[in-house]
Tab-separated table of C-alpha atoms in Angstrom:
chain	number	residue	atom	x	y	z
A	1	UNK	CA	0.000	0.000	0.000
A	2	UNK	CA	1.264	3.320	-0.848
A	3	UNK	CA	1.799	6.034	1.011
A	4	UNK	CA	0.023	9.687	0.510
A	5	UNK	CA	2.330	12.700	1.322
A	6	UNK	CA	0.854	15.889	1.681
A	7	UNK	CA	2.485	19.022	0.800
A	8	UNK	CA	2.157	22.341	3.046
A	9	UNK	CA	-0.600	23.466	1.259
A	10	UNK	CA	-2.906	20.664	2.007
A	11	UNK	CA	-1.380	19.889	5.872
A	12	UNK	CA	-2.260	23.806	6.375
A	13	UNK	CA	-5.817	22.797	5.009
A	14	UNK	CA	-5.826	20.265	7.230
A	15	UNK	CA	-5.319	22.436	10.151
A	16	UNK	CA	-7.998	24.857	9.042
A	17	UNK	CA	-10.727	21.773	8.924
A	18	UNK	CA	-10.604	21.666	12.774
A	19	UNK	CA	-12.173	24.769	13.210
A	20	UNK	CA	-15.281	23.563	11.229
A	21	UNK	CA	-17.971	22.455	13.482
A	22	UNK	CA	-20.927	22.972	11.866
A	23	UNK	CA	-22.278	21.928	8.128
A	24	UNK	CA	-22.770	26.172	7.655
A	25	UNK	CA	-19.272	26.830	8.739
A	26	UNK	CA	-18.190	23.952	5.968
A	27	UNK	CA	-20.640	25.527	2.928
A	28	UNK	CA	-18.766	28.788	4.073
A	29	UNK	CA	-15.239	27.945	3.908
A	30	UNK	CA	-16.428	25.762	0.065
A	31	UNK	CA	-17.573	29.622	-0.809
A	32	UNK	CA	-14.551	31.336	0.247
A	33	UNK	CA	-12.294	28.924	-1.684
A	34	UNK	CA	-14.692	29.446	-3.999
A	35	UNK	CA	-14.803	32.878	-4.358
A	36	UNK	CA	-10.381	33.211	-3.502
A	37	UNK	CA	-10.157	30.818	-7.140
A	38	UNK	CA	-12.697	32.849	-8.773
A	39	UNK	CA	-10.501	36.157	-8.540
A	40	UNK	CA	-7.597	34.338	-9.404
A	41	UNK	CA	-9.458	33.270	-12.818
A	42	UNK	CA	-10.203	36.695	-13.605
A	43	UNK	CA	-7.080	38.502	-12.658
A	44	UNK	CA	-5.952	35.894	-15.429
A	45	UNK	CA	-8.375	36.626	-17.676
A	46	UNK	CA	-7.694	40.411	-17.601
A	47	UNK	CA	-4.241	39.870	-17.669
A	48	UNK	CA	-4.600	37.646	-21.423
A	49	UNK	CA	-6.801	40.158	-22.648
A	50	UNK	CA	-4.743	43.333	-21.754
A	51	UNK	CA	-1.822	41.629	-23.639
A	52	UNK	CA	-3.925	41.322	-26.295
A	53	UNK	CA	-3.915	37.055	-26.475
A	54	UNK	CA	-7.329	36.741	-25.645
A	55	UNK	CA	-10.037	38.858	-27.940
A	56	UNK	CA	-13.540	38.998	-28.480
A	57	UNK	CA	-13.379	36.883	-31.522
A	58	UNK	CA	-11.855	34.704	-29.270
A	59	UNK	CA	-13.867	34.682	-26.745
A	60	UNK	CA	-16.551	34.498	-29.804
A	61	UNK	CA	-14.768	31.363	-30.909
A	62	UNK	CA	-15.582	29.511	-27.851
A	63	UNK	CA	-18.970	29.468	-28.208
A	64	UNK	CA	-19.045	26.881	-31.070
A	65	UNK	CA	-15.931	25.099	-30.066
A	66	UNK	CA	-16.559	21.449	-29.588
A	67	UNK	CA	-13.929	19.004	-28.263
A	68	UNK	CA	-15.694	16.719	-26.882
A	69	UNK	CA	-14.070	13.106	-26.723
A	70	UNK	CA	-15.569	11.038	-29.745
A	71	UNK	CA	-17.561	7.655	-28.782
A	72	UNK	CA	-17.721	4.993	-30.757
């Protein structure tokens, strides 16, 4: 059986999962994780499309992209 090592990142999540005592507290902390990756994808976003790699016809594009994995 292997052996799972955590990195900081999840032993400091583990720490904060003590303090959750309650299903609300949970749903809250979900949000805020949420919400903290949420920014990050936009402050990406903004970034792309002030250097001019991302563009509405882009952004257009996207609507009719398919790449869906083919069945047979």
């Amino acid at each position: 059986m292997s052996r799972t090592v955590f990195n900081q990142a999840q032993l400091e999540m583990l720490d904060l999962m003590s303090f959750v005592n309650s299903p609300e507290a949970l749903s809250e902390l979900k949000q805020v994780i949420s919400d903290h990756f949420a920014h990050e994808m936009q402050a990406e976003i903004d970034r792309l499309w002030e250097e001019g790699k991302l563009t509405e016809e882009k952004v257009e594009g996207f609507r009719h992209l398919h790449e869906r994995t083919p069945y047979k």
